[in-house]
Short mmCIF file of C-alpha atoms and ligand atoms in Angstrom, two decimals:
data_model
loop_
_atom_site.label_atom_id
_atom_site.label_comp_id
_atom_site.label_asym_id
_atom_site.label_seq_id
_atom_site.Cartn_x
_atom_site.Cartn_y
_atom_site.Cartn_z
CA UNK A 1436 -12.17 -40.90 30.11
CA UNK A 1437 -13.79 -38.03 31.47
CA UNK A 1438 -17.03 -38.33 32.89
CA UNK A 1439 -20.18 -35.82 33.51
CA UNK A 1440 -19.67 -36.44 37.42
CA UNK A 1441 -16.15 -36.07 37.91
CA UNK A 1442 -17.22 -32.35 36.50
CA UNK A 1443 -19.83 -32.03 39.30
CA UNK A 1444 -16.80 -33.16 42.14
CA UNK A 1445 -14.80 -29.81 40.86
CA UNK A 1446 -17.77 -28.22 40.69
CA UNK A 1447 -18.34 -28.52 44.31
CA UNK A 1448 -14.64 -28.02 45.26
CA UNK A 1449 -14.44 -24.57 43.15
CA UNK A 1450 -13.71 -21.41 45.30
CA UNK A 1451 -15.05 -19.43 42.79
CA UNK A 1452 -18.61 -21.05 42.41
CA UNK A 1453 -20.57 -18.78 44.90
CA UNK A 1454 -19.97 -15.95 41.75
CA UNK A 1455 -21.93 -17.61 39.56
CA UNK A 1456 -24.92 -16.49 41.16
CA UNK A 1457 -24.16 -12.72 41.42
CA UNK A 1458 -25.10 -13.01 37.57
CA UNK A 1459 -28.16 -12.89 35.41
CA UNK A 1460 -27.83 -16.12 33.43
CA UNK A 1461 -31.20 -17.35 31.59
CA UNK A 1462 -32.12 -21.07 31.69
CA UNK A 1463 -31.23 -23.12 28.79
CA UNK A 1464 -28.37 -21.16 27.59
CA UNK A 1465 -24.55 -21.84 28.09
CA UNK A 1466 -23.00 -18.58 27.81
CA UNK A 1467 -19.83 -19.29 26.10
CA UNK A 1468 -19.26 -15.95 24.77
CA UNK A 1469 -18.37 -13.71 27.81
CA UNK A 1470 -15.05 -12.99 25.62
CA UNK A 1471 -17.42 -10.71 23.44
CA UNK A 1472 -19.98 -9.36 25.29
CA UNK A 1473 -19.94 -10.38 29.33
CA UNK A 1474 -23.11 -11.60 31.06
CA UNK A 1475 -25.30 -8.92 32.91
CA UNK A 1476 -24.34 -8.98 36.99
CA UNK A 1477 -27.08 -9.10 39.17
CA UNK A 1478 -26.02 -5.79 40.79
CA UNK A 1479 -26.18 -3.94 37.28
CA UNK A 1480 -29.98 -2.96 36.60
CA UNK A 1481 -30.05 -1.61 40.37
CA UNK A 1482 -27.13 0.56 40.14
CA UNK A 1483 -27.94 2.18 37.00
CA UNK A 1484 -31.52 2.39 38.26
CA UNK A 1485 -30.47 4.58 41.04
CA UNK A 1486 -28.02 6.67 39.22
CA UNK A 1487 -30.91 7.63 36.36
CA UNK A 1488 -33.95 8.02 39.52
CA UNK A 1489 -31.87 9.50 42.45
CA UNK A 1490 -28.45 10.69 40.99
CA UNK A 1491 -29.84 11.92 38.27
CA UNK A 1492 -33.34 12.81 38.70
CA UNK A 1493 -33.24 14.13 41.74
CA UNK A 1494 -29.46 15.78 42.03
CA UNK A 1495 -29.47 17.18 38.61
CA UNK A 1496 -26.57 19.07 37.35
CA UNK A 1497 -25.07 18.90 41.27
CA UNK A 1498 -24.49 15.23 41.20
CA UNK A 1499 -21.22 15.71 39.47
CA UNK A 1500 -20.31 16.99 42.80
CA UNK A 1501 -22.70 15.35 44.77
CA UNK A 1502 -22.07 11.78 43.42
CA UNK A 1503 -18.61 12.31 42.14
CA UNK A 1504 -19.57 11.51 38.54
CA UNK A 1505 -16.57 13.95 37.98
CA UNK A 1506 -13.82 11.23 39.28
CA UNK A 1507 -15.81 8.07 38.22
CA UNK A 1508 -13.10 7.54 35.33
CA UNK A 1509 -10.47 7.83 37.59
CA UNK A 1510 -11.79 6.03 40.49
CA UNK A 1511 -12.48 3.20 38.14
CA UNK A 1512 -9.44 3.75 36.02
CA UNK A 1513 -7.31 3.29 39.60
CA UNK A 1514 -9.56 0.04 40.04
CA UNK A 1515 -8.88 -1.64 36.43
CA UNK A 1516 -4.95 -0.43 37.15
CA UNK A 1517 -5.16 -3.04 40.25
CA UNK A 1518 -6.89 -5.68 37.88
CA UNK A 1519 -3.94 -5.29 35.58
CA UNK A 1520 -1.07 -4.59 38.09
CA UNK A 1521 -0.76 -1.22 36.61
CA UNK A 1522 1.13 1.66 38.63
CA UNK A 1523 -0.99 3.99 40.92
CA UNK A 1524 -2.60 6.79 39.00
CA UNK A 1525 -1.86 5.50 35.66
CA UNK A 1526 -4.98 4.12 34.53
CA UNK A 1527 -7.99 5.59 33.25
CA UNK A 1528 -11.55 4.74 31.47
CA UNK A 1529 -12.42 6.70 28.28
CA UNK A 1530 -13.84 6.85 24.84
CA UNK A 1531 -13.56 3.14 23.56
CA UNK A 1532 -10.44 0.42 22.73
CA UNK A 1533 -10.40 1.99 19.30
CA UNK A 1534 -10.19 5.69 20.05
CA UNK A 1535 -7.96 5.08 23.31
CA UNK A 1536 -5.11 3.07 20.74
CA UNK A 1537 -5.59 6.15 18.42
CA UNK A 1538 -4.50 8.19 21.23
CA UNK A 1539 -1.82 6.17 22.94
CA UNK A 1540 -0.19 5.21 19.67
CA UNK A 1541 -0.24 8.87 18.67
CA UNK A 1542 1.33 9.71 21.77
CA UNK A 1543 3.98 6.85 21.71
CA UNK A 1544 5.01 8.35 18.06
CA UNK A 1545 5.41 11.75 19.24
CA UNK A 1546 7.85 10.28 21.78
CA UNK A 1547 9.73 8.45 19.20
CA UNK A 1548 10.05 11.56 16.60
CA UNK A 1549 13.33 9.97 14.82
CA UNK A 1550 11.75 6.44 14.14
CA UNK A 1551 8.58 5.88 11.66
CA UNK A 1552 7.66 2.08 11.77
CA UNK A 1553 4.36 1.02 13.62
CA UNK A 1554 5.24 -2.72 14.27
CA UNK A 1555 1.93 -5.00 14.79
CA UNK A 1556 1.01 -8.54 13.93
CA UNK A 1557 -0.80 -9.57 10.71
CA UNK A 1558 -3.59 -11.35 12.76
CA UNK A 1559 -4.31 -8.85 15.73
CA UNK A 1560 -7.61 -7.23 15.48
CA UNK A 1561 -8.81 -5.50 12.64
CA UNK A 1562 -9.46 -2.38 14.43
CA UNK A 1563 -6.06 -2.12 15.76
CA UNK A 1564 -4.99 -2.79 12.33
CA UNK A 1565 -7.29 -0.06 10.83
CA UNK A 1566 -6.23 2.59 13.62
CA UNK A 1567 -3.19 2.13 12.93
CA UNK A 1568 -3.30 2.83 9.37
CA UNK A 1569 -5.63 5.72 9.66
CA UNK A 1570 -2.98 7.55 12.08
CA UNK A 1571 -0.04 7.00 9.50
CA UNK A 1572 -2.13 8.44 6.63
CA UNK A 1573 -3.34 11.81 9.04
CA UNK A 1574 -0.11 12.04 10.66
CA UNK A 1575 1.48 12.10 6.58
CA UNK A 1576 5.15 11.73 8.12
CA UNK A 1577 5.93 8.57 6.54
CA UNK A 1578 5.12 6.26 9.17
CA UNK A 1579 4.12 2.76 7.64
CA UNK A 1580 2.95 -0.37 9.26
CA UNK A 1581 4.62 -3.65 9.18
CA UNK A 1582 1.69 -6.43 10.04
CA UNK A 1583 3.62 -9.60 10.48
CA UNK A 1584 3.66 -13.37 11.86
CA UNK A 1585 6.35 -12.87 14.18
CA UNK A 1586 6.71 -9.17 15.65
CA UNK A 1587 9.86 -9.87 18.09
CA UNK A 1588 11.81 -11.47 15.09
CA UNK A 1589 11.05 -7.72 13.14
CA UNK A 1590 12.06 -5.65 16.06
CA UNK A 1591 14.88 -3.22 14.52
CA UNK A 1592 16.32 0.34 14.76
CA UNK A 1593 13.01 1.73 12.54
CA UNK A 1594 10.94 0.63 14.87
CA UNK A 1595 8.54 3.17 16.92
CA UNK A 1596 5.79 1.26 18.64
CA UNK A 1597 5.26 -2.46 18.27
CA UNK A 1598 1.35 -2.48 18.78
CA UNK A 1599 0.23 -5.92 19.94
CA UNK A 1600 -2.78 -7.50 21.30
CA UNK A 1601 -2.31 -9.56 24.61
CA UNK A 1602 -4.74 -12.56 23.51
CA UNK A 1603 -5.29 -13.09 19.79
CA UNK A 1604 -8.78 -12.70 19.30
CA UNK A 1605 -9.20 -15.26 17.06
CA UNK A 1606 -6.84 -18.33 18.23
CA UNK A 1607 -7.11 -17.65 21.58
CA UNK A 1608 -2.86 -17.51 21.51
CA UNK A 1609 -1.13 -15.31 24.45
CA UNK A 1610 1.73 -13.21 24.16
CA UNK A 1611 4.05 -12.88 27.32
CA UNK A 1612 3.84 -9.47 28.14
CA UNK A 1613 7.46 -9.13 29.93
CA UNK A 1614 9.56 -10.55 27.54
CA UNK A 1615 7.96 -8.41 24.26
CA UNK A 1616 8.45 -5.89 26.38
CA UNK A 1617 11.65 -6.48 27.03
CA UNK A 1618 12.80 -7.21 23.56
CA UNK A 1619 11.01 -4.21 22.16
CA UNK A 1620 12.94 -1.80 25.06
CA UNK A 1621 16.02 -3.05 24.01
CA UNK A 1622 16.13 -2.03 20.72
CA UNK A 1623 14.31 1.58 21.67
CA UNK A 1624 10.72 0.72 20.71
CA UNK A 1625 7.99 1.35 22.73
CA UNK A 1626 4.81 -0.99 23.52
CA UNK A 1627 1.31 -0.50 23.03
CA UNK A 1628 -0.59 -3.22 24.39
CA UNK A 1629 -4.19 -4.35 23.59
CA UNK A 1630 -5.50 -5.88 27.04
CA UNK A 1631 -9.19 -6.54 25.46
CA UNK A 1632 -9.37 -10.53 25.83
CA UNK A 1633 -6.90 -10.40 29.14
CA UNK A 1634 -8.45 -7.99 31.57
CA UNK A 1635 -10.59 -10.02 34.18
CA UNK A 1636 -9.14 -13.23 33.03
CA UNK A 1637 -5.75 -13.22 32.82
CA UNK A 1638 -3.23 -12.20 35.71
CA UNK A 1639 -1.30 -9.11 34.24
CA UNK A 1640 1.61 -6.87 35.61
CA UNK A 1641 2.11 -4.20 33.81
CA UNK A 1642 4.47 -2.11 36.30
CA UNK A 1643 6.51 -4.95 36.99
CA UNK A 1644 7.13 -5.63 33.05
CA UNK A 1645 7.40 -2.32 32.50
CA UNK A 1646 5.05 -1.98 30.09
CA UNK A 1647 4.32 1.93 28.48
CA UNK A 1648 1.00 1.68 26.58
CA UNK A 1649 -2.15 -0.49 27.80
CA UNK A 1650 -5.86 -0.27 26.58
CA UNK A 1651 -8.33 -2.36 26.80
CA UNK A 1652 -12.63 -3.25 26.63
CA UNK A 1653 -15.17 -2.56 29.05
CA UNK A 1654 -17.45 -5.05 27.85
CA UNK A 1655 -15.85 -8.56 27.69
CA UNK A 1656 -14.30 -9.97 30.74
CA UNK A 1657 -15.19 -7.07 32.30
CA UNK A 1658 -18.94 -7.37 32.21
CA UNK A 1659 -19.52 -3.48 31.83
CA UNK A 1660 -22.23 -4.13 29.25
CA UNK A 1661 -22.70 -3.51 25.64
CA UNK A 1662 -20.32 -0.80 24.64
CA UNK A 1663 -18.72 -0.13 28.01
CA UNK A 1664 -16.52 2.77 28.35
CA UNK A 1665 -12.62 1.03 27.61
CA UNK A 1666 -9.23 1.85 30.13
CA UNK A 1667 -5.78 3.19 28.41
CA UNK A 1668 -2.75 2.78 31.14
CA UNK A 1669 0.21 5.21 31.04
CA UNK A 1670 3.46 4.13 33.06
CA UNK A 1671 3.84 7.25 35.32
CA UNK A 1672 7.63 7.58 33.80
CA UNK A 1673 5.91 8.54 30.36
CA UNK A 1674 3.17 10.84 31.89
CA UNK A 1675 4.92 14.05 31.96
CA UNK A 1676 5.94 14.03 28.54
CA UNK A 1677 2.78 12.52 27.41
CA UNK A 1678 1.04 14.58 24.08
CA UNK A 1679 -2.54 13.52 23.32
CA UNK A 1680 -4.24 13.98 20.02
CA UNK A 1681 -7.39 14.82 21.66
CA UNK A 1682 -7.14 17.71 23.31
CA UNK A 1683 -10.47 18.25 25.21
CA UNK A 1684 -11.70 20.30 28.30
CA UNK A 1685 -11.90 17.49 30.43
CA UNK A 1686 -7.84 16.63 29.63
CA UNK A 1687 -7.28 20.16 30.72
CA UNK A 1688 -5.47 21.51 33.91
CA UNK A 1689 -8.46 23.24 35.01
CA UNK A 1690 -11.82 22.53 32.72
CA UNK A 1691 -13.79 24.83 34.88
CA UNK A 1692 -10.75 27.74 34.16
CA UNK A 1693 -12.63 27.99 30.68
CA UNK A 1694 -9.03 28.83 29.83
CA UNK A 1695 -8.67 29.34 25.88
CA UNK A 1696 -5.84 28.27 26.20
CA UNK A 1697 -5.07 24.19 26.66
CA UNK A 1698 -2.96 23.14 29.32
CA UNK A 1699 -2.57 19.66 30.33
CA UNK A 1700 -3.79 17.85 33.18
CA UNK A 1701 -1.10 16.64 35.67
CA UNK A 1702 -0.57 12.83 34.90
CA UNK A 1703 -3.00 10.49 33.83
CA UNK A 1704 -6.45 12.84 33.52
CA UNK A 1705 -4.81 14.19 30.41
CA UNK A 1706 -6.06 11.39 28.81
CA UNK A 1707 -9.69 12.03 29.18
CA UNK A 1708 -11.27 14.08 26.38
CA UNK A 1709 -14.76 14.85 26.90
CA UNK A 1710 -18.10 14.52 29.50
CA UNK A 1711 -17.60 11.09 30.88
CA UNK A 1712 -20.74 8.54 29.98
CA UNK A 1713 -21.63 7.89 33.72
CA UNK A 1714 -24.32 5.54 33.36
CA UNK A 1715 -22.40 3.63 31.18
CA UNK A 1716 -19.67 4.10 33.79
CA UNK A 1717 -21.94 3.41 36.86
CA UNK A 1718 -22.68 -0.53 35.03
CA UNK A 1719 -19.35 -0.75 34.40
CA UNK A 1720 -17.70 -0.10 38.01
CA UNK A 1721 -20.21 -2.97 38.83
CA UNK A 1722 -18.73 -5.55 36.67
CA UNK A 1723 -15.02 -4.04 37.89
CA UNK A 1724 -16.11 -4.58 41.21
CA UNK A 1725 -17.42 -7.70 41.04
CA UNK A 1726 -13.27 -9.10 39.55
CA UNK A 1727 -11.88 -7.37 42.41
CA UNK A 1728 -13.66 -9.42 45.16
CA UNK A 1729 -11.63 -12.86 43.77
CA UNK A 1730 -8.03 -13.61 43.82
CA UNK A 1731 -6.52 -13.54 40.53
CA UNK A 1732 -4.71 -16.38 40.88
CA UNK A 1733 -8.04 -18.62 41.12
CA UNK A 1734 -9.40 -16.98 38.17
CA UNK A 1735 -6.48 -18.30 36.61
CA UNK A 1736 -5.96 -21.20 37.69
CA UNK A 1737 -10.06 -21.86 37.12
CA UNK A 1738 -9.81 -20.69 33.28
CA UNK A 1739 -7.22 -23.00 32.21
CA UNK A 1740 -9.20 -25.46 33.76
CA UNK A 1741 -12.02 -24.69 31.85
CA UNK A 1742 -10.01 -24.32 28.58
CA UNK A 1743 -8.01 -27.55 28.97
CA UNK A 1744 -11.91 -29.46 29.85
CA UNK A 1745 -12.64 -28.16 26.44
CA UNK A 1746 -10.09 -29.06 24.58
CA UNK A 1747 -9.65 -32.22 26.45
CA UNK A 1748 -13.54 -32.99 26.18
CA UNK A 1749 -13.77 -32.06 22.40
CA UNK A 1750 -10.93 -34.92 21.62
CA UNK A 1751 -12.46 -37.50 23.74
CA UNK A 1752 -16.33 -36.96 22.18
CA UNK A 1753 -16.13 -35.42 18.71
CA UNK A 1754 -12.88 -37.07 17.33
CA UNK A 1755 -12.97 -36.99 13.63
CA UNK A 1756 -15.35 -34.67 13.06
CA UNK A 1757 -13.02 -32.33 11.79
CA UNK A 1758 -12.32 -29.42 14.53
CA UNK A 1759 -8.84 -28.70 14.21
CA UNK A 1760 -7.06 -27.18 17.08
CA UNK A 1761 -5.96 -23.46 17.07
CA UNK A 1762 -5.90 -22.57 20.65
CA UNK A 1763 -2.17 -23.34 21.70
CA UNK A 1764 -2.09 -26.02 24.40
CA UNK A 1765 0.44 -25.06 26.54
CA UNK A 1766 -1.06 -23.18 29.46
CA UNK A 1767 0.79 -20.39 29.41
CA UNK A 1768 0.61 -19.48 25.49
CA UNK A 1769 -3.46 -19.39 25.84
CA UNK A 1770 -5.84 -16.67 27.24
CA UNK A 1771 -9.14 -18.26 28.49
CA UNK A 1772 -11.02 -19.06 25.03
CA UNK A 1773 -10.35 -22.21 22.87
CA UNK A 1774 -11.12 -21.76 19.44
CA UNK A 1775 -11.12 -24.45 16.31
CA UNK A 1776 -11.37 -24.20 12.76
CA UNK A 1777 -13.53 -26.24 10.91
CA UNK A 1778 -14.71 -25.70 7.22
CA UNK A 1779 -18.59 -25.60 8.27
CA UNK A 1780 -17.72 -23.73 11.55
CA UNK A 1781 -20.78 -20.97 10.67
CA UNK A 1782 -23.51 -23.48 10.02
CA UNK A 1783 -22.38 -25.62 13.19
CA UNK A 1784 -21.95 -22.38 15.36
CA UNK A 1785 -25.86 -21.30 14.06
CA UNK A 1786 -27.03 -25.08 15.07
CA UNK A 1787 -25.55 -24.47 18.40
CA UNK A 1788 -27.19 -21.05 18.94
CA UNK A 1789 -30.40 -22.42 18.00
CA UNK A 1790 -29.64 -25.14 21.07
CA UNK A 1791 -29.20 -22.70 23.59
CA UNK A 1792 -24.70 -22.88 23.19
CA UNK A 1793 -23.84 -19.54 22.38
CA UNK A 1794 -20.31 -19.09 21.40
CA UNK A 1795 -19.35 -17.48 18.12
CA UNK A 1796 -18.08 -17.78 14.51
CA UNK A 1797 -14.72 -15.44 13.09
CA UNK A 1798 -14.15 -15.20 9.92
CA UNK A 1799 -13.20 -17.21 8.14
CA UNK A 1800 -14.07 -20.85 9.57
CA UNK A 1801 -13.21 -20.63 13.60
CA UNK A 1802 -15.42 -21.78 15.85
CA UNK A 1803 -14.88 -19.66 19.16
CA UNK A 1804 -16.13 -20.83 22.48
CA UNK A 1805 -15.02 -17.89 25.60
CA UNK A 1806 -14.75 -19.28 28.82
CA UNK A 1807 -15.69 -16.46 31.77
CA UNK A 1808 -14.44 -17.95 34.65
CA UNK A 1809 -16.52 -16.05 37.17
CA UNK A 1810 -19.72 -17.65 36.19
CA UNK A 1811 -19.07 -21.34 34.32
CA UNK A 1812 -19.56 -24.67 35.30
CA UNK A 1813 -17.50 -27.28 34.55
CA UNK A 1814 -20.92 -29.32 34.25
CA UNK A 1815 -21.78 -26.68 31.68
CA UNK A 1816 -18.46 -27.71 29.51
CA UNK A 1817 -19.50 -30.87 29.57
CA UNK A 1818 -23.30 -30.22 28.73
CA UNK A 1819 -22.36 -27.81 25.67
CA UNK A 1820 -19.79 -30.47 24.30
CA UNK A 1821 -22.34 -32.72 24.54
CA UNK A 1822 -24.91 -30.52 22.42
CA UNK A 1823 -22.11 -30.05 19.67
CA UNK A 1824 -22.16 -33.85 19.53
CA UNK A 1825 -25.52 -34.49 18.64
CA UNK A 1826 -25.32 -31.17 16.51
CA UNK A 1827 -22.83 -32.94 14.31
CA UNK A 1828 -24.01 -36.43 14.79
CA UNK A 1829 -27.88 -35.69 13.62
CA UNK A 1830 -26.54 -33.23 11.01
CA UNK A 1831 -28.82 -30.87 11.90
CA UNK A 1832 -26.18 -28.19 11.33
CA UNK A 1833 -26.70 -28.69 7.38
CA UNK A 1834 -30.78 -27.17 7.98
CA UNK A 1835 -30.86 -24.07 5.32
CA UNK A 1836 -31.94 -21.77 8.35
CA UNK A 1837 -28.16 -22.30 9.52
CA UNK A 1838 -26.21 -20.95 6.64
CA UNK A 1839 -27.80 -17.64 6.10
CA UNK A 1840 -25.42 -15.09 7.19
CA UNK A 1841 -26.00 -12.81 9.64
CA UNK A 1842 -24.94 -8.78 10.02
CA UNK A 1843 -23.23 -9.84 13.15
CA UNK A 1844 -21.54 -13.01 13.76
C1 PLP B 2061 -12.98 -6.22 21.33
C2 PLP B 2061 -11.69 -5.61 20.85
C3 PLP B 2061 -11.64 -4.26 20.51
C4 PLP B 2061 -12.88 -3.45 20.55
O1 PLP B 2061 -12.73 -2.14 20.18
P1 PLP B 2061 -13.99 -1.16 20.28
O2 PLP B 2061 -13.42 0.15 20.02
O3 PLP B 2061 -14.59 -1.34 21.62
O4 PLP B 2061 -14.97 -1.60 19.26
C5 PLP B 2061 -10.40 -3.74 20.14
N1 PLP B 2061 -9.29 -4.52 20.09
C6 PLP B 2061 -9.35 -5.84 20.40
C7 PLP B 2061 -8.12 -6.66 20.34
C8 PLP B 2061 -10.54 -6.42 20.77
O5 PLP B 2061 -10.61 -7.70 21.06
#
């Protein structure tokens, strides 16, 4: 039996509680959806501040020198790469997730001429699913797609780039990064990897599994803010050989050559296509900063907690209401959300809202609940299970205000 005070003990022992107060958290909410948009840090609305008044307003056009807006997608790219245990120089922030798979994916078919399957996995994001598609149909060389349950099992000699997400979105489910990897270089396919519900919450090496292709979101774990600038990774064997799609000035070997002519960068800048959105950059390097001041390892070891107090918590006070399980339990198969299906999951998820629980609602009937470790209590798992309780208990959830739909869910 778990108990509201036993919560407050590991409250008090947790290493990583003195972070929860470098964010802006508003009273009466429990913020359990830092997997979709990350809470504001405390640091944020000053940084930007300054770069709009001083950087901007008072530097003008020389703070690209002056401030060295010009390497603030490299310097944070490098930063991310150490988040992610990405090679030196092989990381960079651009564009968003979507546009930086359309590029890497690209890139990992022009390496891979001879083969024309795109393997991915019939649940993984829609946009990667979409991209995916829309690159087969502009390329017209016969690529196709193959979206199924089990990826490895498909892995064959047709096979280009098996295209996967990290953490499923929706069930919360975790890949293991080496051993896909693995499988997928030993029968010549390359891997693209979608980092968006890992990075800042999940330990990652990418150079020591080898990994080819990473992107990944600004905005979740990250807490960069609403439509942060994403990362793409390159491993520095692949860089020289590397073709992007998007061929912009800013890619090129020297933009301020005004060459006609386009000429890659050397390495990694290649990637970047166009002016670099530095204030969304400058709230961005705040939340990056912010990861990089705690050990990954107490992150982790903090978000399972979390994750298993939820799951745990959910069996002990709403048994039989009907939440089925979809998160896997076994710690290393789950990223740091725990997600349930349950046929009135909108309604509930609205009644919870209303309460001050904010998690979320994926089509069609999962209830998602995103545990940021860098600024939850355990106290706060306990206090949002106990709202879903009286949620269901009262039936409150049934109210008609509860299951209008909304634009976004
Ligand atoms: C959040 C997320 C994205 C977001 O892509 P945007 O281009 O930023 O809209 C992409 N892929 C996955 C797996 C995500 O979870």
């Amino acid at each position: 039996m778990i108990e509201r005070d036993d919560l407050a003990v590991l409250d008090r022992a947790d290493p990583l509680a003195g972070m929860r107060d470098r964010f802006v958290l508003p009273d009466r909410v429990i913020y359990l959806d830092g997997n979709s948009l990350g809470a504001l840090p405390k640091a944020t609305p000053t940084r930007v501040g300054r770069v709009v008044s001083h950087e901007w307003g008072e530097s003008l056009i020389r703070a690209w020198a002056e401030h060295d807006w010009i390497s603030m997608p490299l310097r944070i790219g490098e930063k991310i790469g150490r988040l992610i245990g990405a090679a030196p120089q092989s990381t960079v922030v651009a564009d968003s997730t979507s546009v930086n798979l359309f590029k890497l994916v690209s890139a990992a078919l022009t390496l891979q001429s001879e083969r024309k399957v795109i393997l991915t996995e019939a649940g993984n994001f829609p946009t990667d699913l979409y991209i995916a598609h829309g690159l087969a149909t502009l390329l017209g060389r016969g690529h196709s797609i193959q979206a199924v349950d089990d990826p490895v099992a498909a892995l064959g000699p047709e096979v280009a780039v098996l295209m996967l997400t990290h953490v499923n979105y929706r069930t919360g489910a975790m890949h293991d990064v080496g051993a896909v990897t693995r499988a997928a270089h030993a029968l010549g396919a390359l891997v693209v990897w979608d980092l968006s519900h890992s990075v800042g919450a999940v330990p990652l090496q990418l150079a020591a599994d080898d990994v080819d292709f990473a992107v990944g979101c600004g905005y979740k774990y990250l807490n960069g803010g609403p439509g942060a600038p994403a990362f793409l990774s390159v491993a520095p064997r692949l860089q020289a050989a590397l073709r992007m799609p998007l061929t912009g000035w800013l890619g090129h070997a020297e933009p301020f050559a005004f060459d006609p002519d386009y000429r890659p960068a050397e390495g990694i800048a290649r990637a970047i296509v166009g002016t670099p959105p530095v204030l969304s950059l400058a709230a961005l390097e705040v939340g990056v900063d912010l990861l990089t001041e705690v050990p990954m390892a107490a992150l982790r070891g903090k978000s399972l907690r979390l994750t298993g107090l939820v799951m745990d918590l959910i069996a002990q006070e709403c048994a039989g209401c009907g939440f089925e399980l979809l998160t896997p339990r076994e710690p290393k198969r789950r990223g740091s959300q725990v997600s349930f299906s349950h046929p009135d999951s909108y309604a509930i998820m609205q009644a919870l809202i209303a309460r001050g629980v904010i998690g979320d609602f994926r089509a069609p009937d999962v209830l998602r609940l995103g545990l940021a470790p860098l600024y939850l209590r355990f106290v706060d798992i306990w206090d949002a299970v106990a709202v879903l309780r009286a949620v269901i208990s009262s039936g409150e959830w049934r109210e008609a205000r509860f299951a209008m739909r909304r634009s976004v869910t």
